[in-house]
Amino acid sequence: MKPRILPLGDSAMLVQWGNEMDFKVNRRIHALAQLIEASPFSGIVETVPAYAALLVHYDPLIVSFAQVKDFLREKLAQAEAAAIRTPRRIEVPVRYGGEAGMDLEAVAHHLHLTVEEVIRLHSGRTYTVFMMGFTPGFPYMGKLDDALVMPRLATPRTCVRAGTVAIAGAQTGIYPLDSPGGWHLIGWTPLTLFDPRAESPFLFAPGDEVKFVEEKSA
Amino acid sequence: MSLEILEVNGLATIQDAGRTGWRKFGVPASGPMDWFAFRAANRLAGNDLNAAALEIGMGGIVLRALRDCVIAVAGVGYSLSVYIWDFPLWSSYYVRGGWTVRLDKLDSGMWAYLAVSGGVQTPPVLGSASTYLRGPFGGFDGRRLQTGDVLKCGAPSRPLTDLAARTLPAEARPAYSDTPTLDVIMGPQDKYFTDESTAAFLAHDYTVSPTSDRMGCRLEGPALTHRGGTELLSEGMTMGAIQVPAGGQPIIMMADCPTTGGYPKIGTVISADLPLLAQCVPGRSKIRFRRTTVAKAQKKYREMMSKLERIVEE
């Protein structure tokens, strides 16, 4: 499937593969982003990978739209052939339920599952960080087991605690900062996802693989 | 070299040109709302174009220079006084240690930029001095400036007497207006809207809503109708992008906008016209959109950048 290259204003362009949450497409996006990062091109500022599109920010004082487009076409051809770098795999300890994971029982009830089944299904597979966004360090991960798919809250909460593990649609995520949130809260991890002053400020990067491991409370 | 904040009535933060390189992790670019006035103030004060400066909005500020320095103020909607004199914006002034600098909000415009010779010095966070209040990080401890804060300033690039009494003439400034026409590059999802909606978008006035802030400029006007879905898979976006949620009222992404979004984007306001939008007054300014091309937009942007070089000695 060939992506389209479209302008987003005068200083960004979008390489877009469609509107599906698809592992193959997403892997190509990370491969393209990594290839661009590994072959610096003057005027390209940065890229933002998402589910099915890569946004490329550029400086129009340095390069033209046509030059960036040609460069991206060339990299796209290489990305087809390039083997993607083996994803990092990160284990995330989770305490399911409790005060932070306050929706766990309601989720089980809504899905006609037991709490144990929800935990088993959620921690039972490895997820891909499709993209990051919403707040600094928030990973959009998927896909959930079909049995765990449910719509987001009708009314978002005004404050969700940092470290809270949540689900919505076919996705799961972790809130890196205290922030508003419309997802169902099912657990909490003690890991720090974002520390702006640390040498490596982010726990996750787009394209990472993530496994949740249940941590029984003492 | 330093400045002490004596009084703040509005939203005053430290901003540099913005935080790049971290958007893939979800970190917004932040930076100034009006990039032209920000850069003009820095240029007038003899600084790098991306040096950290004060962004002042929605109210006034009073500062005291603790040493001799040169300050430059650019923007719209403020009156400036230094010591006992009233001065126009878009110029640089010699300020003696102990003198006060006062910016009062007027009835028009939104943002003013106060640059000091040598730039405001603040420890960079993720490579930038820009304040991101929702983080909170960057700038002055990630927060808005308050009475009693003391800002450190760097060394001036030239002797202060060379930097003072310079101005950017009116003809080199953007044509700020309460009824600006903003050029837009249509897409990437303009086809998500009915033809009638696209026509209405380009033909009618939109009022800037009072709920607008540094994150987004909400508009009130003809509602736009989606052909099919009202949401798409989240994808990257940028300042100027015009998202249209299910309600049909457009929201233009501004400096603190999220890095990604899931609503269709009918178009993007061009860089050259973002300053006009930034200075629109919520509840009053009426804007109109006009279609343009990438090539024309980039030419206009380059021309605007070259206007920053037209500083004259008074």
Coordinates of C-alpha atoms in Angstrom, one line a residue:
Chain A
M1 CA 0.0 0.0 0.0
K2 CA 1.4 3.3 -1.1
P3 CA 1.2 6.3 1.3
R4 CA 0.1 9.8 0.2
I5 CA 2.3 12.8 1.0
L6 CA 0.2 15.8 1.8
P7 CA 1.0 19.3 3.1
L8 CA -0.1 20.3 6.6
G9 CA 0.4 24.0 6.3
D10 CA 3.7 25.5 5.1
S11 CA 6.1 23.8 7.5
A12 CA 4.9 20.3 7.9
M13 CA 3.9 17.4 5.7
L14 CA 2.0 14.2 6.4
V15 CA 2.9 10.8 5.0
Q16 CA -0.4 9.1 5.3
W17 CA -1.3 5.4 4.9
G18 CA -5.0 5.6 5.5
N19 CA -7.2 5.4 8.6
E20 CA -6.7 1.9 10.0
M21 CA -5.1 0.7 13.2
D22 CA -2.7 -1.8 11.6
F23 CA 0.5 -3.3 12.9
K24 CA 2.2 -3.6 9.4
V25 CA 1.4 0.0 8.6
N26 CA 2.5 1.2 12.0
R27 CA 5.8 -0.7 11.8
R28 CA 6.5 1.0 8.4
I29 CA 5.9 4.3 10.0
H30 CA 8.5 3.7 12.8
A31 CA 10.9 2.3 10.2
L32 CA 10.6 5.5 8.1
A33 CA 10.9 7.7 11.2
Q34 CA 14.1 5.8 12.3
L35 CA 15.5 6.0 8.8
I36 CA 15.0 9.8 8.7
E37 CA 16.6 10.1 12.1
A38 CA 19.6 8.1 10.9
S39 CA 20.1 10.2 7.8
P40 CA 20.0 13.8 8.8
F41 CA 18.7 16.1 6.1
S42 CA 19.2 19.8 6.7
G43 CA 15.9 21.6 7.2
I44 CA 14.0 18.6 8.6
V45 CA 13.2 19.5 12.2
E46 CA 11.6 16.4 13.6
T47 CA 9.0 13.7 12.9
V48 CA 5.9 12.5 14.8
P49 CA 4.9 8.9 14.2
A50 CA 1.2 8.0 14.7
Y51 CA -1.0 5.0 14.0
A52 CA -1.2 5.4 10.2
A53 CA 0.7 8.6 9.4
L54 CA 4.1 10.2 9.9
L55 CA 4.2 14.0 10.3
V56 CA 7.4 15.6 9.2
H57 CA 8.1 19.1 10.5
Y58 CA 10.5 21.1 8.3
D59 CA 11.9 24.6 8.1
P60 CA 10.7 26.3 4.9
L61 CA 13.6 28.9 5.2
I62 CA 16.0 26.0 4.6
V63 CA 14.2 23.5 2.3
S64 CA 11.2 23.6 0.0
F65 CA 8.2 21.4 0.0
A66 CA 9.4 19.7 -3.1
Q67 CA 12.9 18.9 -1.7
V68 CA 11.4 17.4 1.5
K69 CA 8.9 15.4 -0.6
D70 CA 11.7 14.0 -2.9
F71 CA 13.7 13.1 0.2
L72 CA 10.7 11.3 1.8
R73 CA 10.0 9.4 -1.5
E74 CA 13.6 8.2 -1.5
K75 CA 13.5 7.2 2.2
L76 CA 10.1 5.5 1.7
A77 CA 11.7 3.3 -1.0
Q78 CA 14.5 2.4 1.4
A79 CA 12.1 1.8 4.3
E80 CA 10.4 -0.8 2.2
A81 CA 13.6 -2.8 2.1
A82 CA 15.1 -1.9 5.5
A83 CA 14.6 -4.3 8.4
I84 CA 13.2 -2.4 11.3
R85 CA 15.4 -2.3 14.3
T86 CA 14.3 -4.9 16.9
P87 CA 11.9 -3.1 19.2
R88 CA 12.8 -2.5 22.8
R89 CA 10.8 -4.5 25.2
I90 CA 9.7 -3.0 28.4
E91 CA 8.1 -4.7 31.4
V92 CA 5.7 -2.7 33.4
P93 CA 4.7 -3.8 36.9
V94 CA 1.0 -3.1 37.6
R95 CA -1.1 -3.2 40.7
Y96 CA -4.5 -3.9 39.3
G97 CA -7.6 -2.4 41.0
G98 CA -7.3 -0.4 44.1
E99 CA -7.8 3.3 44.4
A100 CA -5.9 4.2 41.3
G101 CA -7.6 1.4 39.2
M102 CA -11.0 2.3 40.5
D103 CA -12.9 1.3 37.3
L104 CA -11.6 -2.3 37.3
E105 CA -14.8 -3.9 38.7
A106 CA -17.1 -1.7 36.6
V107 CA -15.1 -2.7 33.5
A108 CA -15.4 -6.4 34.4
H109 CA -19.1 -6.0 35.0
H110 CA -19.6 -4.1 31.7
L111 CA -17.7 -6.8 29.7
H112 CA -19.3 -9.7 31.5
L113 CA -16.0 -10.9 32.8
T114 CA -14.5 -11.5 36.2
V115 CA -11.9 -9.1 37.6
E116 CA -9.3 -12.0 37.3
E117 CA -10.2 -12.5 33.6
V118 CA -9.7 -8.8 32.9
I119 CA -6.3 -8.9 34.6
R120 CA -5.4 -12.1 32.7
L121 CA -6.4 -10.7 29.3
H122 CA -4.8 -7.3 29.9
S123 CA -1.4 -8.7 31.1
G124 CA -1.6 -11.7 28.7
R125 CA -0.2 -10.1 25.6
T126 CA 2.6 -7.8 24.4
Y127 CA 1.5 -4.4 23.1
T128 CA 3.1 -2.0 20.7
V129 CA 3.5 1.7 21.4
F130 CA 1.8 2.9 18.2
M131 CA 2.4 6.5 19.0
M132 CA 2.8 9.0 21.8
G133 CA 0.7 12.2 22.4
F134 CA -2.0 13.7 24.5
T135 CA 0.4 14.7 27.2
P136 CA 4.3 14.4 27.3
G137 CA 5.1 10.7 27.6
F138 CA 1.6 9.2 27.1
P139 CA 1.9 5.9 25.1
Y140 CA -1.0 4.8 23.0
M141 CA -0.6 1.0 23.0
G142 CA -2.5 -1.8 21.4
K143 CA -4.2 -3.8 20.5
L144 CA -6.3 -5.1 23.3
D145 CA -8.0 -8.5 23.3
D146 CA -11.4 -8.0 21.6
A147 CA -13.0 -9.0 24.9
L148 CA -11.6 -5.9 26.5
V149 CA -12.8 -3.3 24.0
M150 CA -15.2 -0.7 25.3
P151 CA -16.0 2.9 24.6
R152 CA -14.3 5.7 26.6
L153 CA -16.1 7.4 29.5
A154 CA -19.0 9.7 28.5
T155 CA -17.6 12.4 30.8
P156 CA -13.8 12.5 31.2
R157 CA -12.4 12.8 34.7
T158 CA -10.8 16.1 35.6
C159 CA -7.8 14.5 37.3
V160 CA -6.2 11.1 36.9
R161 CA -3.1 10.3 38.9
A162 CA 0.3 9.8 37.3
G163 CA 1.1 6.1 36.8
T164 CA -2.5 5.1 36.2
V165 CA -3.0 2.3 33.7
A166 CA -6.1 2.7 31.6
I167 CA -8.0 1.2 28.6
A168 CA -10.3 2.7 25.9
G169 CA -11.4 1.2 22.6
A170 CA -8.7 -1.2 21.4
Q171 CA -6.0 0.7 23.2
T172 CA -4.3 0.8 26.6
G173 CA -2.2 3.6 28.0
I174 CA -0.6 5.0 31.1
Y175 CA -1.0 8.5 32.4
P176 CA 2.5 10.0 32.8
L177 CA 1.4 13.1 34.7
D178 CA -1.6 14.0 36.8
S179 CA -4.0 15.1 34.0
P180 CA -7.6 14.9 32.9
G181 CA -8.6 11.6 31.3
G182 CA -11.5 9.8 29.6
W183 CA -10.2 6.2 29.7
H184 CA -11.2 3.4 32.1
L185 CA -8.8 3.2 35.0
I186 CA -7.8 -0.4 35.8
G187 CA -4.4 -0.2 37.7
W188 CA -1.3 1.7 38.7
T189 CA 2.4 1.3 38.0
P190 CA 5.1 2.8 40.2
L191 CA 7.3 3.4 37.2
T192 CA 8.1 7.0 36.2
L193 CA 7.1 7.6 32.6
F194 CA 8.3 11.2 32.3
D195 CA 10.9 13.2 34.1
P196 CA 11.8 16.4 32.2
R197 CA 15.1 16.7 34.1
A198 CA 16.3 13.2 33.7
E199 CA 19.0 12.2 31.2
S200 CA 16.5 9.9 29.5
P201 CA 13.2 11.9 30.1
F202 CA 10.9 9.2 28.7
L203 CA 10.4 5.6 29.7
F204 CA 8.8 4.7 26.3
A205 CA 9.5 5.6 22.7
P206 CA 7.2 5.1 19.7
G207 CA 7.6 1.6 18.4
D208 CA 8.5 0.0 21.8
E209 CA 6.9 -3.3 22.9
V210 CA 5.3 -3.3 26.3
K211 CA 4.3 -6.2 28.6
F212 CA 2.3 -5.6 31.8
V213 CA 3.2 -7.8 34.7
E214 CA 0.7 -8.1 37.6
E215 CA 2.2 -7.1 41.0
K216 CA 0.2 -8.4 43.9
S217 CA -0.2 -5.9 46.7
A218 CA 1.5 -6.9 49.9
Chain B
M1 CA 22.1 42.0 34.8
S2 CA 18.7 41.1 36.0
L3 CA 15.0 42.2 36.1
E4 CA 12.7 42.0 39.1
I5 CA 9.0 41.6 38.7
L6 CA 7.2 44.2 40.8
E7 CA 3.6 43.5 39.7
V8 CA 1.8 41.2 37.2
N9 CA -1.9 41.4 36.3
G10 CA -2.0 39.1 33.3
L11 CA -0.3 36.0 32.1
A12 CA 3.4 36.5 31.8
T13 CA 5.7 33.6 30.9
I14 CA 9.2 33.1 29.5
Q15 CA 9.3 31.8 26.0
D16 CA 12.0 31.1 23.4
A17 CA 11.4 30.1 19.8
G18 CA 9.9 26.8 21.0
R19 CA 10.8 23.3 22.0
T20 CA 11.6 21.0 19.1
G21 CA 12.9 17.4 19.0
W22 CA 10.5 16.0 21.5
R23 CA 7.1 16.1 19.7
K24 CA 7.3 12.4 19.0
F25 CA 7.1 11.9 22.7
G26 CA 4.1 14.1 23.0
V27 CA 5.8 17.3 24.2
P28 CA 4.2 20.4 22.7
A29 CA 6.4 23.0 21.0
S30 CA 5.2 25.9 23.0
G31 CA 7.1 29.1 22.2
P32 CA 5.5 32.5 21.4
M33 CA 2.0 33.0 20.2
D34 CA 3.1 35.9 17.9
W35 CA 6.4 34.7 16.4
F36 CA 7.0 38.0 14.5
A37 CA 6.7 40.3 17.5
F38 CA 8.8 37.9 19.6
R39 CA 11.6 37.9 17.0
A40 CA 11.4 41.6 16.4
A41 CA 11.8 42.3 20.2
N42 CA 14.9 40.0 20.2
R43 CA 16.3 41.6 17.1
L44 CA 15.8 45.1 18.6
A45 CA 17.6 44.1 21.8
G46 CA 20.5 42.7 19.8
N47 CA 19.7 39.0 20.7
D48 CA 19.6 35.8 18.8
L49 CA 16.1 35.4 17.2
N50 CA 15.3 32.5 19.5
A51 CA 16.6 34.0 22.8
A52 CA 14.3 33.7 25.8
A53 CA 12.0 36.7 26.3
L54 CA 8.9 37.6 28.3
E55 CA 5.5 37.0 26.8
I56 CA 2.9 39.2 28.4
G57 CA -0.9 38.7 27.7
M58 CA -4.3 39.5 29.2
G59 CA -3.0 42.2 31.6
G60 CA 0.0 44.3 32.5
I61 CA 3.3 44.0 34.2
V62 CA 5.7 46.2 36.1
L63 CA 9.4 45.4 36.3
R64 CA 12.5 47.0 37.7
A65 CA 15.9 46.8 36.1
L66 CA 18.5 45.9 38.8
R67 CA 21.4 47.0 36.5
D68 CA 21.7 49.1 33.3
C69 CA 20.3 47.2 30.3
V70 CA 18.5 47.7 27.0
I71 CA 14.9 46.4 26.7
A72 CA 12.8 46.1 23.5
V73 CA 9.1 45.6 23.5
A74 CA 7.0 44.5 20.4
G75 CA 3.4 43.4 20.1
V76 CA -0.1 44.7 20.1
G77 CA -2.4 46.2 22.7
Y78 CA 0.0 47.6 25.3
S79 CA 1.3 51.0 26.4
L80 CA 4.8 51.2 27.6
S81 CA 6.5 53.5 30.1
V82 CA 10.1 53.5 31.1
Y83 CA 11.0 55.5 34.3
I84 CA 8.9 58.7 33.7
W85 CA 8.4 58.6 30.0
D86 CA 5.8 57.0 27.8
F87 CA 7.3 55.3 24.7
P88 CA 5.9 53.5 21.6
L89 CA 6.4 49.7 21.2
W90 CA 8.6 48.1 18.5
S91 CA 11.6 50.0 19.7
S92 CA 14.5 49.5 22.1
Y93 CA 15.3 51.6 25.1
Y94 CA 18.2 52.2 27.5
V95 CA 17.1 51.4 31.0
R96 CA 19.2 52.5 34.0
G97 CA 19.5 50.2 37.1
G98 CA 16.7 51.0 39.5
W99 CA 14.3 52.3 36.8
T100 CA 10.9 50.7 36.3
V101 CA 9.4 49.5 33.1
R102 CA 5.6 49.4 32.9
L103 CA 3.4 47.7 30.4
D104 CA -0.4 48.4 30.6
K105 CA -3.0 46.5 28.7
L106 CA -5.0 48.5 26.2
D107 CA -8.4 47.6 24.6
S108 CA -6.9 46.0 21.5
G109 CA -4.5 43.2 20.7
M110 CA -3.4 40.3 23.0
W111 CA 0.4 39.8 23.4
A112 CA 3.5 41.8 23.9
Y113 CA 7.1 40.6 24.0
L114 CA 9.7 42.1 26.2
A115 CA 13.3 41.2 25.3
V116 CA 16.2 42.3 27.3
S117 CA 19.7 42.6 25.9
G118 CA 21.5 39.3 26.5
G119 CA 18.3 37.4 26.8
V120 CA 16.6 36.0 29.8
Q121 CA 18.8 33.2 31.2
T122 CA 16.9 30.2 32.5
P123 CA 18.0 26.5 32.7
P124 CA 16.7 24.8 29.6
V125 CA 14.3 21.9 30.0
L126 CA 14.3 19.5 27.1
G127 CA 16.5 21.9 25.2
S128 CA 14.3 25.0 25.5
A129 CA 13.5 27.9 27.8
S130 CA 9.8 28.0 26.8
T131 CA 7.3 27.6 29.6
Y132 CA 4.7 24.8 29.2
L133 CA 2.3 25.5 32.0
R134 CA 0.4 22.2 31.7
G135 CA 3.7 20.3 32.1
P136 CA 4.5 22.1 34.2
F137 CA 8.1 22.7 33.1
G138 CA 10.4 25.2 31.3
G139 CA 10.8 28.9 31.8
F140 CA 10.6 30.1 35.4
D141 CA 10.0 26.8 37.3
G142 CA 7.3 25.9 34.7
R143 CA 5.0 28.6 36.0
R144 CA 3.8 32.0 35.2
L145 CA 5.8 34.9 36.5
Q146 CA 4.9 36.4 39.9
T147 CA 5.6 39.4 41.9
G148 CA 9.1 39.1 43.4
D149 CA 10.6 36.9 40.7
V150 CA 14.1 37.9 39.7
L151 CA 15.1 37.1 36.1
K152 CA 18.7 36.6 35.3
C153 CA 19.9 38.2 32.0
G154 CA 22.9 37.3 29.8
A155 CA 25.6 39.6 28.5
P156 CA 24.5 42.0 25.7
S157 CA 25.9 41.3 22.3
R158 CA 27.1 44.9 21.8
P159 CA 27.6 48.0 24.0
L160 CA 24.2 49.1 25.4
T161 CA 24.4 52.5 23.7
D162 CA 24.6 50.7 20.3
L163 CA 21.5 48.7 21.0
A164 CA 19.2 51.4 22.4
A165 CA 17.0 53.8 20.4
R166 CA 16.4 51.5 17.5
T167 CA 13.0 50.8 16.0
L168 CA 11.2 48.5 13.5
P169 CA 9.2 50.9 11.3
A170 CA 5.5 50.5 11.0
E171 CA 5.7 49.4 7.3
A172 CA 7.9 46.4 8.3
R173 CA 5.3 45.1 10.9
P174 CA 2.4 42.8 10.2
A175 CA -0.9 44.4 9.3
Y176 CA -2.6 43.6 12.6
S177 CA -6.3 44.1 12.5
D178 CA -9.6 43.2 14.3
T179 CA -10.9 41.8 11.1
P180 CA -7.9 39.9 9.5
T181 CA -8.1 37.7 6.5
L182 CA -6.0 34.6 7.1
D183 CA -4.4 32.6 4.3
V184 CA -5.0 28.9 4.6
I185 CA -3.5 25.8 3.0
M186 CA -6.5 23.5 2.6
G187 CA -6.3 19.9 3.8
P188 CA -5.2 17.3 4.6
Q189 CA -8.8 16.4 5.4
D190 CA -10.8 19.1 3.6
K191 CA -12.6 16.3 1.6
Y192 CA -14.1 15.2 4.9
F193 CA -16.5 18.1 4.7
T194 CA -19.4 18.8 2.4
D195 CA -18.8 21.2 -0.5
E196 CA -21.3 23.6 1.1
S197 CA -19.3 23.6 4.3
T198 CA -16.0 24.3 2.5
A199 CA -17.7 27.1 0.7
A200 CA -19.1 28.6 3.9
F201 CA -15.8 28.2 5.6
L202 CA -14.2 30.4 3.0
A203 CA -17.0 32.9 2.6
H204 CA -18.1 33.8 6.2
D205 CA -16.7 35.6 9.2
Y206 CA -15.7 33.6 12.3
T207 CA -15.6 35.3 15.7
V208 CA -12.8 34.3 18.1
S209 CA -14.4 32.7 21.1
P210 CA -13.7 33.9 24.7
T211 CA -12.6 30.4 25.6
S212 CA -9.5 30.6 23.4
D213 CA -6.1 30.3 25.1
R214 CA -2.4 29.5 24.3
M215 CA -3.5 26.0 23.3
G216 CA -6.2 26.7 20.8
C217 CA -8.2 29.5 19.3
R218 CA -11.9 28.5 19.2
L219 CA -14.1 30.0 16.6
E220 CA -17.8 30.7 16.4
G221 CA -19.5 30.9 13.0
P222 CA -21.1 28.7 10.4
A223 CA -20.9 25.1 11.6
L224 CA -19.1 22.8 9.2
T225 CA -20.7 19.4 8.3
H226 CA -18.7 16.3 8.1
R227 CA -19.5 14.0 5.1
G228 CA -18.8 10.8 7.1
G229 CA -16.9 10.2 10.3
T230 CA -16.2 13.1 12.7
E231 CA -13.1 11.4 14.0
L232 CA -10.0 9.9 12.5
L233 CA -7.1 8.0 14.0
S234 CA -4.9 10.5 15.8
E235 CA -2.1 11.9 13.8
G236 CA 0.5 14.6 14.1
M237 CA -0.5 18.3 14.0
T238 CA 1.0 21.7 14.3
M239 CA 0.3 25.3 15.2
G240 CA -2.2 26.8 12.7
A241 CA -3.9 23.5 12.0
I242 CA -7.7 23.9 12.0
Q243 CA -9.4 21.0 13.6
V244 CA -13.2 20.5 13.3
P245 CA -14.8 18.4 16.0
A246 CA -18.3 16.9 15.8
G247 CA -20.0 20.2 16.7
G248 CA -18.7 21.7 13.5
Q249 CA -17.1 24.8 15.1
P250 CA -13.4 25.0 14.1
I251 CA -10.5 25.2 16.6
I252 CA -7.2 26.6 15.4
M253 CA -4.2 25.0 17.2
M254 CA -1.9 27.5 18.9
A255 CA 1.5 27.5 20.5
D256 CA 0.8 25.0 23.3
C257 CA -1.3 22.7 21.2
P258 CA -1.0 18.9 21.6
T259 CA 1.4 17.2 19.2
T260 CA -1.3 14.9 17.8
G261 CA -5.1 15.1 17.3
G262 CA -8.0 13.0 16.1
Y263 CA -10.3 15.5 14.5
P264 CA -10.3 16.2 10.7
K265 CA -8.3 19.2 9.8
I266 CA -9.9 21.3 7.1
G267 CA -6.8 23.4 6.6
T268 CA -3.9 25.2 8.2
V269 CA -3.3 28.9 8.7
I270 CA 0.0 29.8 7.1
S271 CA 3.0 30.8 9.3
A272 CA 3.0 34.4 7.9
D273 CA -0.5 35.0 9.1
L274 CA -0.3 33.3 12.6
P275 CA 0.8 36.6 14.2
L276 CA -2.5 38.3 12.9
L277 CA -4.5 35.4 14.5
A278 CA -2.5 35.4 17.7
Q279 CA -3.4 39.1 18.3
C280 CA -7.1 38.6 17.7
V281 CA -9.2 39.7 20.7
P282 CA -11.6 36.9 22.0
G283 CA -15.2 37.8 21.8
R284 CA -14.6 40.7 19.3
S285 CA -12.2 40.0 16.4
K286 CA -13.7 38.5 13.3
I287 CA -11.6 36.5 10.9
R288 CA -12.0 35.3 7.4
F289 CA -10.2 32.6 5.6
R290 CA -8.7 32.6 2.1
R291 CA -7.3 29.7 0.2
T292 CA -3.6 29.8 -0.8
T293 CA -0.8 27.5 -1.9
V294 CA 2.3 26.1 -0.1
A295 CA 4.6 28.0 -2.5
K296 CA 2.9 31.3 -1.9
A297 CA 2.8 30.7 1.8
Q298 CA 6.5 30.0 2.0
K299 CA 7.3 33.1 -0.1
K300 CA 5.2 35.2 2.2
Y301 CA 7.0 33.7 5.2
R302 CA 10.5 34.5 3.7
E303 CA 9.4 38.1 3.0
M304 CA 8.3 38.5 6.5
M305 CA 11.5 37.2 7.9
S306 CA 13.4 39.7 5.8
K307 CA 11.4 42.5 7.3
L308 CA 13.1 41.8 10.6
E309 CA 16.2 43.2 9.0
R310 CA 14.7 46.7 8.5
I311 CA 15.5 48.0 11.9
V312 CA 16.6 51.6 11.9
E313 CA 18.5 53.7 14.4
E314 CA 16.5 56.6 15.8

